[in-house]
mmCIF file of C-alpha atoms in Angstrom:
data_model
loop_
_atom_site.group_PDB
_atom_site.id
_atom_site.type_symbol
_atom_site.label_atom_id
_atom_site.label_comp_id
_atom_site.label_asym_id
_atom_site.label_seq_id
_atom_site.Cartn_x
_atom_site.Cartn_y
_atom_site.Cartn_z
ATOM 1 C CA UNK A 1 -1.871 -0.422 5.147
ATOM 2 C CA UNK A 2 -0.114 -3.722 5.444
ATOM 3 C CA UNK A 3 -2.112 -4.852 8.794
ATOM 4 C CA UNK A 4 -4.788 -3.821 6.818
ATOM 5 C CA UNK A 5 -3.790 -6.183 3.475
ATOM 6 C CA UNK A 6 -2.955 -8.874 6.333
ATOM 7 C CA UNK A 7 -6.438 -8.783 7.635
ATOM 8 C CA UNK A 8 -7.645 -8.815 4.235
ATOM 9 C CA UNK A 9 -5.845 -11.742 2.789
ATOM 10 C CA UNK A 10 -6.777 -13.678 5.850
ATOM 11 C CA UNK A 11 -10.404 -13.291 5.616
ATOM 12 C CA UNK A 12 -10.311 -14.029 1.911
ATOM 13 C CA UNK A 13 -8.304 -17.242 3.126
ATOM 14 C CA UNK A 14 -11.036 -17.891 5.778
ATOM 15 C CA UNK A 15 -13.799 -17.465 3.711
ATOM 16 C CA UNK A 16 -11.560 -19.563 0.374
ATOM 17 C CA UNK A 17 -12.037 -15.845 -1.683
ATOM 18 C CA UNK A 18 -8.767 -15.438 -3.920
ATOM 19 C CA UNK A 19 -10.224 -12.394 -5.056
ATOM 20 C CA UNK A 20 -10.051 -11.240 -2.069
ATOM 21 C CA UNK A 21 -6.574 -12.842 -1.169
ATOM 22 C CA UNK A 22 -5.413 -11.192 -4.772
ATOM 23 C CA UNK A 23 -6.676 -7.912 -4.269
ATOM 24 C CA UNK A 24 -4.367 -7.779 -0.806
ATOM 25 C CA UNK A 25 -1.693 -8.632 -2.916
ATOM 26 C CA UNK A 26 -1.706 -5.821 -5.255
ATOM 27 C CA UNK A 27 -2.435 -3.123 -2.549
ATOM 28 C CA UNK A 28 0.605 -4.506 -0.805
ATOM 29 C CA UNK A 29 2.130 -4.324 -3.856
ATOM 30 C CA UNK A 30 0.714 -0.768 -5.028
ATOM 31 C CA UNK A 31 2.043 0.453 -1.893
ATOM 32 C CA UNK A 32 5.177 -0.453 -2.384
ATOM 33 C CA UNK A 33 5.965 0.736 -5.714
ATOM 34 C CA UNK A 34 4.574 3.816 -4.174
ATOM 35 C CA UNK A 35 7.098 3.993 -1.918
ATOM 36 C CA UNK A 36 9.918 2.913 -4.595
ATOM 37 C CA UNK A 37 8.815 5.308 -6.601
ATOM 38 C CA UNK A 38 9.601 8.491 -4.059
ATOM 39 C CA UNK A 39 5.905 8.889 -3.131
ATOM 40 C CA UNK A 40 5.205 8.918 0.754
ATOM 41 C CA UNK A 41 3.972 10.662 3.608
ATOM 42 C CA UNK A 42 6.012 12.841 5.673
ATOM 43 C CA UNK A 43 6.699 9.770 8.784
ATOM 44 C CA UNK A 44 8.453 7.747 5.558
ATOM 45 C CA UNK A 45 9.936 10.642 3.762
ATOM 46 C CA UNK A 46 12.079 11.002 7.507
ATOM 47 C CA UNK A 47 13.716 7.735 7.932
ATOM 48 C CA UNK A 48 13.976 7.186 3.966
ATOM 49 C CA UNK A 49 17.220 6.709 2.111
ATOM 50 C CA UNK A 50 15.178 8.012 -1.106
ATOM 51 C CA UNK A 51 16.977 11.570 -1.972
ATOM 52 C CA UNK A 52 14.326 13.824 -2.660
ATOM 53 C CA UNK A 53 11.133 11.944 -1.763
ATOM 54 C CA UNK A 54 7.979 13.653 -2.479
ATOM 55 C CA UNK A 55 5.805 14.068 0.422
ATOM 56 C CA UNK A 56 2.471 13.780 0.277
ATOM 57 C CA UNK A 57 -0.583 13.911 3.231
ATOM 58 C CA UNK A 58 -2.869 10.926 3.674
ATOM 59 C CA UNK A 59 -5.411 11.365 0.814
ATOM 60 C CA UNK A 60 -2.605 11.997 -1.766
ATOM 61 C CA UNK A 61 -0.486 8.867 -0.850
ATOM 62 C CA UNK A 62 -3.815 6.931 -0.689
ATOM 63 C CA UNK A 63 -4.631 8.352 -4.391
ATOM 64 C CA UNK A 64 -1.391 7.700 -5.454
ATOM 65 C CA UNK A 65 -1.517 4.015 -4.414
ATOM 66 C CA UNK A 66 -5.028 3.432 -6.144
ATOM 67 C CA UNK A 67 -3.165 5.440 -9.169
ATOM 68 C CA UNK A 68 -1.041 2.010 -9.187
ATOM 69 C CA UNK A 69 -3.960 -0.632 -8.496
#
């Protein structure tokens, strides 16, 4: 997700679109409170110092990030 909100925030700086640059911002951050909050997938539930992290598959983490945008 973050080379993903990297590539996005550059373009949006390439192409002067804050919108763009802004919406990176919150995914990034999204994602991140996500993660804070004990939601992840099973690679980040392994090498987390969250106890009890719920683990979720792809399309749950993803709705649980655009739960946050």
């Amino acid at each position: 997700i973050f080379a993903w909100t990297g590539a996005l925030r550059k373009r949006g700086q390439l192409d002067n679109l804050p919108e763009l640059r802004a919406f990176a911002d919150k995914l990034e951050k999204a994602t991140l409170d996500t993660i804070e909050a004990g939601e992840m997938t099973k690679d980040l539930a392994l090498i987390t110092t969250i106890e009890n992290p719920t683990v979720l598959n792809s399309e749950e983490f993803i709705k649980a990030i655009a739960s946050r945008l």
